[in-house]
PDB file of C-alpha atoms in Angstrom:
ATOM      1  CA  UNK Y  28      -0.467 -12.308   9.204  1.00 52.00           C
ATOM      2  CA  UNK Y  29      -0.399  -9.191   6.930  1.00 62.00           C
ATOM      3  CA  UNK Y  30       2.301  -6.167   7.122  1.00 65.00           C
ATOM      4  CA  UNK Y  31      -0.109  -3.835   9.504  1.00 70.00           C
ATOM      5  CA  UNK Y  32      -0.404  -6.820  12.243  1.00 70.00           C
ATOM      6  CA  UNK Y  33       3.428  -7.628  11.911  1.00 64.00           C
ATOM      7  CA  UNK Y  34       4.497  -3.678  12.318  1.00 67.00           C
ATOM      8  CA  UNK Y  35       1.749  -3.314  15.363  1.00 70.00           C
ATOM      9  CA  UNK Y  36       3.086  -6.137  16.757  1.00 71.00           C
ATOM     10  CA  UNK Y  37       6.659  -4.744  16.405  1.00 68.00           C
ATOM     11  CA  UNK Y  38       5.773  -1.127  17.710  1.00 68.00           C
ATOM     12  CA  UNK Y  39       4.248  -3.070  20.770  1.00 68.00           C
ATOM     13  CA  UNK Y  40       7.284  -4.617  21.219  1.00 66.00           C
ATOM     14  CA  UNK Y  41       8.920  -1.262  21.768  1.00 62.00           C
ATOM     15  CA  UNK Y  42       9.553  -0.176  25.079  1.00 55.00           C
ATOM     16  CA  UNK Y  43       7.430   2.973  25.876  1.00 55.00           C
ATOM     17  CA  UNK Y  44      10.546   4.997  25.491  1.00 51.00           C
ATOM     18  CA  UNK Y  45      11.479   3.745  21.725  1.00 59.00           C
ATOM     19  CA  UNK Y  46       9.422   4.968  18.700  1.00 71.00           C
ATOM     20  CA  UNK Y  47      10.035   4.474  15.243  1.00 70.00           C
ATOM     21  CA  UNK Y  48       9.525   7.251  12.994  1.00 77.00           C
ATOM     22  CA  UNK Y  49       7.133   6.914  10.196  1.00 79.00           C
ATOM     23  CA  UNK Y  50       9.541   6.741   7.580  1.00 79.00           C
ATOM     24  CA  UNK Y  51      11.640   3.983   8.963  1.00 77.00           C
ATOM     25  CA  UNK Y  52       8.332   1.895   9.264  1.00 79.00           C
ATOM     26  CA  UNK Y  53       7.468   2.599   5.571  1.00 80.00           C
ATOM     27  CA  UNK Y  54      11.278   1.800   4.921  1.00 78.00           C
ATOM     28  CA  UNK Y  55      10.679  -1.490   6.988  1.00 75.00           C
ATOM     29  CA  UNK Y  56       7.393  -2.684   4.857  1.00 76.00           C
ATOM     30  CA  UNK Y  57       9.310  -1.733   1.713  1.00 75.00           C
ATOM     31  CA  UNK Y  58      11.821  -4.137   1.978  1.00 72.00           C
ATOM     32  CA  UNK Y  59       9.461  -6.931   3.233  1.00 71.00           C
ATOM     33  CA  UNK Y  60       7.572  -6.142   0.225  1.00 69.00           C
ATOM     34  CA  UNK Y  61      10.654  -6.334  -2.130  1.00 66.00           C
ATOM     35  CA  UNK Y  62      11.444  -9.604  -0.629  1.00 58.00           C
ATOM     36  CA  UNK Y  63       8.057 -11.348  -0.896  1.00 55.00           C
ATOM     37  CA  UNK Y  64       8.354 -14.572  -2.549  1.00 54.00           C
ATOM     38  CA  UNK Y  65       5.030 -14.188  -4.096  1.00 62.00           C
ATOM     39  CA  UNK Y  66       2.922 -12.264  -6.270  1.00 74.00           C
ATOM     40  CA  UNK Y  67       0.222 -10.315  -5.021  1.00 81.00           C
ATOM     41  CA  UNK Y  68      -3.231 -11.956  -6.120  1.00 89.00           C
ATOM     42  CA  UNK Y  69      -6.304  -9.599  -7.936  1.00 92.00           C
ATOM     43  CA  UNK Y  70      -8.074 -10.425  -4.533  1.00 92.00           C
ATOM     44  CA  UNK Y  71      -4.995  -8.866  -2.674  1.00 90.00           C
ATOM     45  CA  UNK Y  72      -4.768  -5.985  -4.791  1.00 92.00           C
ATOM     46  CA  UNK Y  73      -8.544  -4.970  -4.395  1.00 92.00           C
ATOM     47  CA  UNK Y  74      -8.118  -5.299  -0.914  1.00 92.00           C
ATOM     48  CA  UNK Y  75      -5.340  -2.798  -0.659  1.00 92.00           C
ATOM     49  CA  UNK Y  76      -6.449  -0.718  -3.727  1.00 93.00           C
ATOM     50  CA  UNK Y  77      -8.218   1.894  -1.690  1.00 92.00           C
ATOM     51  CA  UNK Y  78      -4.618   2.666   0.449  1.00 91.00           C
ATOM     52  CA  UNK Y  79      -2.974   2.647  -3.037  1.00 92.00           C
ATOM     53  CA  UNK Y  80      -5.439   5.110  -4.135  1.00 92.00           C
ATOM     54  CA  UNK Y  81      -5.611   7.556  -1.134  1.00 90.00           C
ATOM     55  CA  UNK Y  82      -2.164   7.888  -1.043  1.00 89.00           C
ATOM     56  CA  UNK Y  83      -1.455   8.703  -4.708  1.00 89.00           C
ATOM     57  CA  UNK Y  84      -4.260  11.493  -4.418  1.00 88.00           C
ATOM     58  CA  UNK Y  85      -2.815  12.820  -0.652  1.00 86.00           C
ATOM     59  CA  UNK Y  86       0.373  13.474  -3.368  1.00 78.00           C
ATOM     60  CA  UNK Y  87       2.447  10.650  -1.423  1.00 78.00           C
ATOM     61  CA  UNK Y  88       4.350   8.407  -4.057  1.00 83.00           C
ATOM     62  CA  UNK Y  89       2.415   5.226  -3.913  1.00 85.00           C
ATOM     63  CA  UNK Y  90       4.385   3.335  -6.893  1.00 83.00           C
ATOM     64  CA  UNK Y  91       7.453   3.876  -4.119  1.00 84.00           C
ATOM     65  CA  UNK Y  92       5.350   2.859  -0.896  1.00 84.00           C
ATOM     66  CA  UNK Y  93       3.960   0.334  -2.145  1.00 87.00           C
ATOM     67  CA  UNK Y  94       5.765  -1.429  -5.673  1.00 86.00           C
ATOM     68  CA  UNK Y  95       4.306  -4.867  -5.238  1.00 86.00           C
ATOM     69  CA  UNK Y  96       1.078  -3.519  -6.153  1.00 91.00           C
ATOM     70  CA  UNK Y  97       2.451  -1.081  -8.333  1.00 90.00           C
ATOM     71  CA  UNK Y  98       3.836  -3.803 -10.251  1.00 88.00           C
ATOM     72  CA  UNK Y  99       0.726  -5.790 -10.380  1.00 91.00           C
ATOM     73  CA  UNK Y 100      -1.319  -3.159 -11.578  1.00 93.00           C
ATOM     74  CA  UNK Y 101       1.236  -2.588 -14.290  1.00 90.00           C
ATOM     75  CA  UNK Y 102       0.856  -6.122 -15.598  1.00 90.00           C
ATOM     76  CA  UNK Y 103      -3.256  -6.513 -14.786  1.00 92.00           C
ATOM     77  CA  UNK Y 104      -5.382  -4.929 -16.951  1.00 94.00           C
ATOM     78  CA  UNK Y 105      -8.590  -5.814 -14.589  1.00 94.00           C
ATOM     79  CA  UNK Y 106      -6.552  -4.164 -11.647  1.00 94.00           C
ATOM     80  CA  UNK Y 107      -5.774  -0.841 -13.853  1.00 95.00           C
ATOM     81  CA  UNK Y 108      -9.128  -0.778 -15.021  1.00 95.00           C
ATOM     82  CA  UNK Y 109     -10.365  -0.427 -11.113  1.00 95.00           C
ATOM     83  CA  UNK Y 110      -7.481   1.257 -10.326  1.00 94.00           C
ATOM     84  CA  UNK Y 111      -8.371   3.997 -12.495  1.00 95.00           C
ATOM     85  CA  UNK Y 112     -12.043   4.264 -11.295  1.00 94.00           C
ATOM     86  CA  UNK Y 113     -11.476   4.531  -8.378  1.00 94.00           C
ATOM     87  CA  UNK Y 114      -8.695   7.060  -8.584  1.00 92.00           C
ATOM     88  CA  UNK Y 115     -11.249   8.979 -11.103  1.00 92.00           C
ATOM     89  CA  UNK Y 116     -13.976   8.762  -8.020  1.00 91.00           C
ATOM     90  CA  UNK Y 117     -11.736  10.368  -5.342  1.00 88.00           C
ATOM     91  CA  UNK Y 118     -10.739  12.720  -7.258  1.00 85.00           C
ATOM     92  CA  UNK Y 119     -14.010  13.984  -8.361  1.00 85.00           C
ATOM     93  CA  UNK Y 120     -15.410  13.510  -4.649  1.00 86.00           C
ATOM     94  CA  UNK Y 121     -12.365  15.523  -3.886  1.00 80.00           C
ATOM     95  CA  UNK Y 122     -13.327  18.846  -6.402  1.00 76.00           C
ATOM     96  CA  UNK Y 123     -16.515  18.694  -4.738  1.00 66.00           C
TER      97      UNK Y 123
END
């Protein structure tokens, strides 16, 4: 199960009434991501790189939101190296 079926599930847990704000849910997936056990794979990290991406170009800190892949990227050359085409790509899309 990955973190977006885990929070659904918890938000449809929620009685109609109850809502969690978006910050305590990004609070909530930070510490489950500080506590993983694991390392995220390459495979992981290109499947999340796009999110990564978007939300360091929307100006949202993505090293905070998300510091597992952070971290990986940090210690993966490979990973940079797409990280950093695909941040050039948006951003040229972007000027366009």
């Amino acid at each position: 199960m990955n973190l977006r079926d885990l929070v659904r599930r918890i938000r449809n847990s929620l009685k109609p009434h109850e809502s969690l704000s978006d910050e305590v849910v990004l609070g909530f997936l930070r510490i489950l991501e500080q506590t993983s056990s694991e390392e995220l794979t390459c495979d992981e990290i290109y499947q999340k790189l796009d999110e990564y991406v978007e939300r360091q170009v929307s100006c949202k800190d993505a090293a905070l939101l998300m510091p597992l892949i952070r971290e990986h990227l940090d210690a993966c050359h490979e990973c940079w190296e797409e990280y950093e085409a695909l941040l050039d790509v948006i951003e040229k899309s972007q000027k366009t």
